[in-house]
Coordinates of C-alpha atoms in Angstrom, one line a residue:
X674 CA 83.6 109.3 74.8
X675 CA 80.4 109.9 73.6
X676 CA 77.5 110.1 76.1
X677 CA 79.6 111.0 79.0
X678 CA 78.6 113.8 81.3
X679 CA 81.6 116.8 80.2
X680 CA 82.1 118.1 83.3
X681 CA 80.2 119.3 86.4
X682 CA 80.7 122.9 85.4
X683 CA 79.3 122.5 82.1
X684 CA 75.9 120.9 83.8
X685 CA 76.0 124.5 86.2
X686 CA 76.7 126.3 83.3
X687 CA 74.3 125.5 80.8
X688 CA 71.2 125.3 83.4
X689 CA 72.3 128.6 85.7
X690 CA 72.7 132.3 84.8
X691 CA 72.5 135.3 86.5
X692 CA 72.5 136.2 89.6
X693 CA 71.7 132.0 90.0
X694 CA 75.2 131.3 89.1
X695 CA 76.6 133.8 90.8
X696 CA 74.8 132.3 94.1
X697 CA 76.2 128.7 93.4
X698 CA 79.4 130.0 92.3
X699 CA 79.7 132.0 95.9
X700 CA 78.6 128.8 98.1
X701 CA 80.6 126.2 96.0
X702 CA 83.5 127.2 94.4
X703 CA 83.6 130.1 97.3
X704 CA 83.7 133.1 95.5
X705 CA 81.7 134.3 92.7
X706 CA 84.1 135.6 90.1
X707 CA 86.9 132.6 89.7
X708 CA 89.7 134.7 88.6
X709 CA 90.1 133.8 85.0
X710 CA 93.5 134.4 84.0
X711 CA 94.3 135.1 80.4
X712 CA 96.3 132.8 78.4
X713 CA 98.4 133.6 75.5
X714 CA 96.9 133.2 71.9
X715 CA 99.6 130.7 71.0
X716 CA 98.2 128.4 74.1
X717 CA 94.7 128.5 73.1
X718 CA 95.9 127.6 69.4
X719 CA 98.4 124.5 70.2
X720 CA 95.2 123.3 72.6
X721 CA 92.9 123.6 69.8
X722 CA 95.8 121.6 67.6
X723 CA 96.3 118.7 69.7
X724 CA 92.7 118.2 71.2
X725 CA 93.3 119.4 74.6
X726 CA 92.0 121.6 77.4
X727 CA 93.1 124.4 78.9
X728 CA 92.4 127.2 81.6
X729 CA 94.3 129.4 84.3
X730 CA 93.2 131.0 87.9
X731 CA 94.3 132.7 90.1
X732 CA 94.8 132.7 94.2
X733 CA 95.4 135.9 95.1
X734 CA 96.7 136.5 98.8
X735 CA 96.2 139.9 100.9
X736 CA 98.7 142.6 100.1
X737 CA 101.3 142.6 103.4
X738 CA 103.6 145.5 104.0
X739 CA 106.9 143.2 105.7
X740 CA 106.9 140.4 103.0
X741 CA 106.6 141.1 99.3
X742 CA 104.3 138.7 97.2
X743 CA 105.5 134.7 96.8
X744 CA 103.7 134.2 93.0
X745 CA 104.1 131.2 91.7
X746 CA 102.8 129.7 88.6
X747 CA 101.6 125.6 89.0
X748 CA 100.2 123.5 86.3
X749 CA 98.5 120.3 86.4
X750 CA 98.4 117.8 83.5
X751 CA 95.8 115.2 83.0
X752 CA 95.1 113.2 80.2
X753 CA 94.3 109.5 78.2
X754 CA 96.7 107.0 77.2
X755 CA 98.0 107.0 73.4
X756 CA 98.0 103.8 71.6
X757 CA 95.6 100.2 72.6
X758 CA 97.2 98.6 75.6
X759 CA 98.0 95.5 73.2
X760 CA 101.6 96.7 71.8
X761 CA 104.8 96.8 72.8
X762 CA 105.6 98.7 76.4
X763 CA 108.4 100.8 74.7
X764 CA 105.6 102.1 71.9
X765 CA 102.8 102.7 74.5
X766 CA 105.6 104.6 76.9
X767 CA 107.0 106.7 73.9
X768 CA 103.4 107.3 72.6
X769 CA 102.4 108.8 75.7
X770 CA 105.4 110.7 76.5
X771 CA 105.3 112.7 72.7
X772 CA 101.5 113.1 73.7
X773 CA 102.1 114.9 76.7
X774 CA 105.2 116.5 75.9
X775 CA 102.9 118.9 73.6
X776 CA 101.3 120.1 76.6
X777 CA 104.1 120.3 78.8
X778 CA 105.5 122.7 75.8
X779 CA 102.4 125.1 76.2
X780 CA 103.0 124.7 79.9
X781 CA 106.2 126.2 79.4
X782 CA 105.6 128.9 77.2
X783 CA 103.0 130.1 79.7
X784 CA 105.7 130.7 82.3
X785 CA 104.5 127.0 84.8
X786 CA 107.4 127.3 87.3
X787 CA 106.2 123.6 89.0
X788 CA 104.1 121.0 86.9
X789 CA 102.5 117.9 88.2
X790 CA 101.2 115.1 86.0
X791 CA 98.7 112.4 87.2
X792 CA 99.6 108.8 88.8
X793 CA 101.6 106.7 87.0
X794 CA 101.1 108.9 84.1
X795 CA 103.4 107.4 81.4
X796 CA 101.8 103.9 81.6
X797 CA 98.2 102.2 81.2
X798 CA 96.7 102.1 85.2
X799 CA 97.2 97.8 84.2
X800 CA 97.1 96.9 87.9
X801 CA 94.0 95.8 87.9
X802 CA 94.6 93.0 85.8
X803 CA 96.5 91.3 88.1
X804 CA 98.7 90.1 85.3
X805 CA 102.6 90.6 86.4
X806 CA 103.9 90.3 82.4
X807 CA 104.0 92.7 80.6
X808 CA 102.9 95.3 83.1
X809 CA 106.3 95.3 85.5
X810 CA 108.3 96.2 82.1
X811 CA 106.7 99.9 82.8
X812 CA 108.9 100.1 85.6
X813 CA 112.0 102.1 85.6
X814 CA 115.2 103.9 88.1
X815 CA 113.5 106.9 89.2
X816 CA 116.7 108.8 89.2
X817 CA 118.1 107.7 85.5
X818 CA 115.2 106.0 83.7
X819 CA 114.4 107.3 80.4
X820 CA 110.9 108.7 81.6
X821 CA 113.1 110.7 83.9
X822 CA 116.0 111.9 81.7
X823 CA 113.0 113.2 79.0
X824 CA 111.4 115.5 81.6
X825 CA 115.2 116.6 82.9
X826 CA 116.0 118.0 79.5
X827 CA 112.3 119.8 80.0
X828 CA 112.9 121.2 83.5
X829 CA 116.5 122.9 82.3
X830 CA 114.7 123.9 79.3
X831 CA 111.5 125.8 80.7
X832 CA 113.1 126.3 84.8
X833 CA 110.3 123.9 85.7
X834 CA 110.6 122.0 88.6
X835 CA 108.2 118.7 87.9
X836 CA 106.8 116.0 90.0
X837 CA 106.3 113.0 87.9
X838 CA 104.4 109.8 88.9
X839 CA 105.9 106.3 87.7
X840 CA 106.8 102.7 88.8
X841 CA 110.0 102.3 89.9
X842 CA 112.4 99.4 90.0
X843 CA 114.9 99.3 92.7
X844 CA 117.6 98.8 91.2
X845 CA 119.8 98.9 94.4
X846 CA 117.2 96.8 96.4
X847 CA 116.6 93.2 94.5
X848 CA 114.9 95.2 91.6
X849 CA 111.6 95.5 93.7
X850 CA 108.6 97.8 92.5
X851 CA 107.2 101.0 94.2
X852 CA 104.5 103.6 93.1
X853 CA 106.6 106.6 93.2
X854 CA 106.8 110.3 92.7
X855 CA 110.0 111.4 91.4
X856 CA 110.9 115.3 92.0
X857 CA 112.9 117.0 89.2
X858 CA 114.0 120.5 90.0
X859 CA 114.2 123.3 87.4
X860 CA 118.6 122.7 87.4
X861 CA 117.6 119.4 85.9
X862 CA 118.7 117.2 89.0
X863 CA 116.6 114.9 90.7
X864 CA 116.0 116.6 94.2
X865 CA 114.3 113.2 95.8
X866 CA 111.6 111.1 95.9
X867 CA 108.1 109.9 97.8
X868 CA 107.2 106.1 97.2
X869 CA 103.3 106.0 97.7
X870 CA 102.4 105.7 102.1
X871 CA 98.9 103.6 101.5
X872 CA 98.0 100.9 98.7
X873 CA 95.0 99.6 98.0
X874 CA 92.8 96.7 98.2
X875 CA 89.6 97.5 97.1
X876 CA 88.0 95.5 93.9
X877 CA 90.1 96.3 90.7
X878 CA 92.4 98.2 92.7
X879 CA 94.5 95.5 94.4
X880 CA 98.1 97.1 93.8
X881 CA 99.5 95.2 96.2
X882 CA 100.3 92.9 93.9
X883 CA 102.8 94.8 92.6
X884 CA 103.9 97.4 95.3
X885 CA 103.2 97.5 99.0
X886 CA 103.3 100.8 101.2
X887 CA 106.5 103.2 101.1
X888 CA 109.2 103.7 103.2
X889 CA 109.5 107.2 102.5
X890 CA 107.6 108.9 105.0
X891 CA 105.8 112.0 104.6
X892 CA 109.3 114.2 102.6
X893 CA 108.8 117.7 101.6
X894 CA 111.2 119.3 98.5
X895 CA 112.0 122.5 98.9
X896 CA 112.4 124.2 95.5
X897 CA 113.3 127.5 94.4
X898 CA 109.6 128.3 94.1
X899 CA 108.3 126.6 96.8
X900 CA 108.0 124.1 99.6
X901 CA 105.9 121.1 97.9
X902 CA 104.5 117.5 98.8
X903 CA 103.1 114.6 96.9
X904 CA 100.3 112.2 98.6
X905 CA 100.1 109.6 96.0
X906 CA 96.3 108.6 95.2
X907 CA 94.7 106.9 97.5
X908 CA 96.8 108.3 100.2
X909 CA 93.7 111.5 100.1
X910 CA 91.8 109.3 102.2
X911 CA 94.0 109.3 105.2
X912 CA 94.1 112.1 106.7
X913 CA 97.0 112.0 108.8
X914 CA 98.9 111.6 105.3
X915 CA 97.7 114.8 104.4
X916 CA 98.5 116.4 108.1
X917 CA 102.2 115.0 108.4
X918 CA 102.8 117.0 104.9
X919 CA 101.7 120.2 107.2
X920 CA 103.5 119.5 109.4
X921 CA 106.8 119.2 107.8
X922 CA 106.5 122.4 106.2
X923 CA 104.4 122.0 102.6
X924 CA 103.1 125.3 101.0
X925 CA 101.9 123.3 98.1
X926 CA 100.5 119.6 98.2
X927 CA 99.7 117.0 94.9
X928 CA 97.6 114.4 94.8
X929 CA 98.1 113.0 91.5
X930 CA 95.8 110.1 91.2
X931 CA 93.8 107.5 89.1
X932 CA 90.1 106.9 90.6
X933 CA 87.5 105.9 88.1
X934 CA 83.5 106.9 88.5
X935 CA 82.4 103.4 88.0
X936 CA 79.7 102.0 90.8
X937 CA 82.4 101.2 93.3
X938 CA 84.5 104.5 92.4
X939 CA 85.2 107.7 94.0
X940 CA 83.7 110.4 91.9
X941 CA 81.8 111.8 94.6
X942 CA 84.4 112.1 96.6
X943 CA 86.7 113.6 94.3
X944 CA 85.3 117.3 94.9
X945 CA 85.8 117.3 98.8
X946 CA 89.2 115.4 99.7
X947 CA 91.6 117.3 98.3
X948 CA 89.7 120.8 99.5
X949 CA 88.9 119.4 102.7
X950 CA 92.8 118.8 103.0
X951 CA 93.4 122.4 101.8
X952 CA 91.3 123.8 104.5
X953 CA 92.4 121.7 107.2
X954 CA 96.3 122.4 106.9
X955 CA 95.5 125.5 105.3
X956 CA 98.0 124.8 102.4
X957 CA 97.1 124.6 98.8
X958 CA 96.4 121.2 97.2
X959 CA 96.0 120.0 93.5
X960 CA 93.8 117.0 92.7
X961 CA 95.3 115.1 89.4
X962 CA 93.1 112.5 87.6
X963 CA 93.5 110.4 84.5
X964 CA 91.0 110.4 81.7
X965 CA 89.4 107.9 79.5
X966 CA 88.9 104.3 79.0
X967 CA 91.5 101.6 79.1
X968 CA 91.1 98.4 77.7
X969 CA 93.5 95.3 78.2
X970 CA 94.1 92.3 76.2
X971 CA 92.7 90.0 79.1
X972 CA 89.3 89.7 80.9
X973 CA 89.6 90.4 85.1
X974 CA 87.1 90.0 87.7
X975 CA 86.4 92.6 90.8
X976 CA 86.3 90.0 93.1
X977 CA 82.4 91.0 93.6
X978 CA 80.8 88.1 92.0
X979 CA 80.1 90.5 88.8
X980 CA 81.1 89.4 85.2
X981 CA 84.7 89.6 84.4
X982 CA 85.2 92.5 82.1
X983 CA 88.5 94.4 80.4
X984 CA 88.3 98.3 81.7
X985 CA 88.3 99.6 84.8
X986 CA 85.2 102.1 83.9
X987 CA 85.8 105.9 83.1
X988 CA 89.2 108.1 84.6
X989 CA 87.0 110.7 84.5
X990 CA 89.8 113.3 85.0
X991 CA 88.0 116.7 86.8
X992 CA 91.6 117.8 88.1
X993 CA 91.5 121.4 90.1
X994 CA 93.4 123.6 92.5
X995 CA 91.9 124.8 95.7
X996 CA 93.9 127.1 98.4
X997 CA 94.2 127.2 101.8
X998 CA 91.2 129.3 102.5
X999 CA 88.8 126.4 100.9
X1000 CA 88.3 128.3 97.9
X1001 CA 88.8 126.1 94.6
X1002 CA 88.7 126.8 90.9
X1003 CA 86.5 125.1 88.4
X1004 CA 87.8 121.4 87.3
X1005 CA 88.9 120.1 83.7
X1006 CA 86.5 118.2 81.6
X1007 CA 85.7 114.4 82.6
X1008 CA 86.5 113.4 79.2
X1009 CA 89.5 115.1 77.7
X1010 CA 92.8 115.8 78.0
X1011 CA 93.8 119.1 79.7
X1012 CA 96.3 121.4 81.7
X1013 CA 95.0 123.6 84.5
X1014 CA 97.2 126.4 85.5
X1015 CA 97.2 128.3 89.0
X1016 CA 98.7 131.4 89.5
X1017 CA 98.8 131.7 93.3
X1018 CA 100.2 133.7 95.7
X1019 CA 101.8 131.4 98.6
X1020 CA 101.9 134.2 101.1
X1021 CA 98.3 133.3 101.2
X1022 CA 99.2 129.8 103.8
X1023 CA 100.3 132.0 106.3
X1024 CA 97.6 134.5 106.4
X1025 CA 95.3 131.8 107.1
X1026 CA 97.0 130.4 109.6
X1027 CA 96.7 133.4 110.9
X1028 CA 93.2 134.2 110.6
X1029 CA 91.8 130.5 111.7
X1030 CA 94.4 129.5 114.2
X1031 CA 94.1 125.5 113.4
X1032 CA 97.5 124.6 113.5
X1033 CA 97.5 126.7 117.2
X1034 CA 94.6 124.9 118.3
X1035 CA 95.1 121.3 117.0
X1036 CA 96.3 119.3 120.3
X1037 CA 98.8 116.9 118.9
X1038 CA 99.9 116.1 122.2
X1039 CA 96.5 114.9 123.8
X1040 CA 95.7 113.1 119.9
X1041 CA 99.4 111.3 120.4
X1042 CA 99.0 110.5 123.7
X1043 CA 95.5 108.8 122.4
X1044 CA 97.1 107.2 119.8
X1045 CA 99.7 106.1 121.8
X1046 CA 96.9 103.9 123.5
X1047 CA 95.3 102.8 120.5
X1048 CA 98.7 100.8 119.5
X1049 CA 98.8 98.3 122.9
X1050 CA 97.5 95.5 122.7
X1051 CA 95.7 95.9 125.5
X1052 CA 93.7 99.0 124.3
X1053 CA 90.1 99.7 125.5
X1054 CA 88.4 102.1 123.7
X1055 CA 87.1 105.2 125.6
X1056 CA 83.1 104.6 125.6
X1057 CA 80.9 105.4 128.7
X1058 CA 78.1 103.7 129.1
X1059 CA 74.5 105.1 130.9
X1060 CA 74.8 102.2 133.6
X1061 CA 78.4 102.7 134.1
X1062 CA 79.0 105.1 137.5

């Protein structure tokens, strides 16, 4: 990917030094050292191998004396398709999966207790093509498709619990397609599933052609290292989505996703959902992104009177943690494939709680109550006017 921008970090850190730096680390990342944890030599070897990134924080919570310290170790995966989107499904699928399973391996060795790959992550993002054939042969059983019997055999193997993003056919309910997360504990069983709560239609994003919104609610899996959630994509912009996770208990939220940094993309929004969700419900969140170019057999249109074209524009990756304080690590590269490793310390949701009372202050009652009122049909918004007594 020649000529594209590496990473916002890289921009800071080539053009800042000094007590410069540490000033823009302070107000944007929120603290001035980030907490570098070391990696093993091995990791920094099989990175350099098979072309990938690699880097580890931490998120380090106050020492308490009635509870001991809830460490957890979470990884994040992001990365490019394999192969040209112009062969066989099973090749692209099994190309991806060998890819990835070379950074899951170094996730492993490095002690990852819960790993979290992008959206749809085995597949090309194809729905922007509109095109039903070949794209719905992606689609699998969440419980006992081969995407999820590989990763089983990797969550026994490393006592990984892993949240993995695919299409799923329904194979009890006419065969019909969702966007789905599919949790794998570390025993190797399948503790549930989220199908995606908001699809959408914007330009080369139409998904509903294939999937409509979830039924699934807003579920929470409690594993043996934590209490986590998924809100799928485009879900970050909603946030309700992100408060009902709160509110059924999450400690650790994902938003694995595949958002592009073309003209009508999301780039500059990447950097504040997520952490505004983070602060908000003072849980920690991890913002997952794809990487690269795709490019499909077929020409599309955007619907916006623009020539029709055959990529979607640049997944330009930039996946990072942030905790429930606000403060966030640096992002992966823009361009290449990566894994991002947290080592965090969930004792740290409650202690901000704690500190910033927003749960205690929040008013759900008055805001359902308003809500309430929003749904009739005969709803008048709340506006006073100057001539109004």
């Amino acid at each position: 990917m020649d000529g594209e921008t590496q990473s916002l970090e890289a921009i800071i850190n080539n053009n800042l030094s000094s007590k410069d730096l540490d000033e823009f680390n302070r107000i944007y990342y929120g603290r001035k050292n980030h907490l570098e944890v070391k990696l093993k030599d091995s990791t920094i070897a099989a990175a350099k191998d098979n072309d990938f990134e690699v880097a580890a924080y931490a998120f380090p919570a106050k020492k308490e004396s009635t509870r001991p310290p809830r460490i957890v170790k979470v990884g994040v995966i992001q990365h490019s398709i394999a192969i040209p989107t112009d062969r066989p499904i099973n090749e692209q699928k099994n190309a991806i999966l060998a890819k990835v399973k070379k950074i899951i391996d170094v996730a492993g060795q490095e002690g990852v207790n819960i790993l979290c790959f992008q959206e749809l992550w085995n597949m090309p993002f194809a729905f922007c093509t509109r095109e039903k054939m070949p794209w719905c042969e992606f689609a699998e059983s969440a419980e006992n498709g081969p995407t999820t019997r590989f990763l089983r055999e990797l969550a026994v193997k490393y006592a990984m619990v892993i949240v993995s993003s695919i299409l799923e056919r329904d194979e009890n309910h006419a065969d019909i397609l969702w966007n789905t997360a599919v949790v794998i504990s570390d025993s190797g069983n399948v503790i549930g599933k989220h199908r995606k709560n908001h699809i959408p239609r914007v330009g080369d994003f139409n998904e509903s052609n294939y999937y409509m919104e979830g039924n699934t609610g807003h579920p929470v899996f409690a594993t043996r290292y934590g209490k986590i959630a998924v809100n799928i994509c485009f879900g970050r912009h909603h946030v309700l989505n992100w408060m009902m996770f709160g509110q059924n208990g999450a400690e650790i939220v994902f938003n694995p996703s595949a958002t592009v940094a073309a003209e009508a993309g999301s780039e500059y929004m990447w950097n504040i959902e997520a952490r505004n969700a983070a602060i908000t419900n003072c849980y920690f969140t991890a913002a997952i992104n794809r990487v690269g170019y795709e490019e499909f057999p077929n020409e599309f249109t955007s619907g916006d009177g623009k020539p029709a074209h055959k990529d979607l524009g640049l997944f330009y990756g930039s996946s990072y943690f942030t905790g429930p304080d606000g403060v966030r690590c640096p992002g992966l590269s823009r361009t290449r494939d990566g894994l991002l490793i947290s080592v965090m310390d969930l004792n740290m949701n409650r202690q901000i709680r704690d500190r910033r009372c927003y749960y205690m202050t929040q008013r759900l009652d008055m805001y359902a109550e308003s809500l309430k009122k929003v749904l009739d049909l005969e709803f008048k918004p709340q506006v006073v006017h100057e001539t109004e007594k």
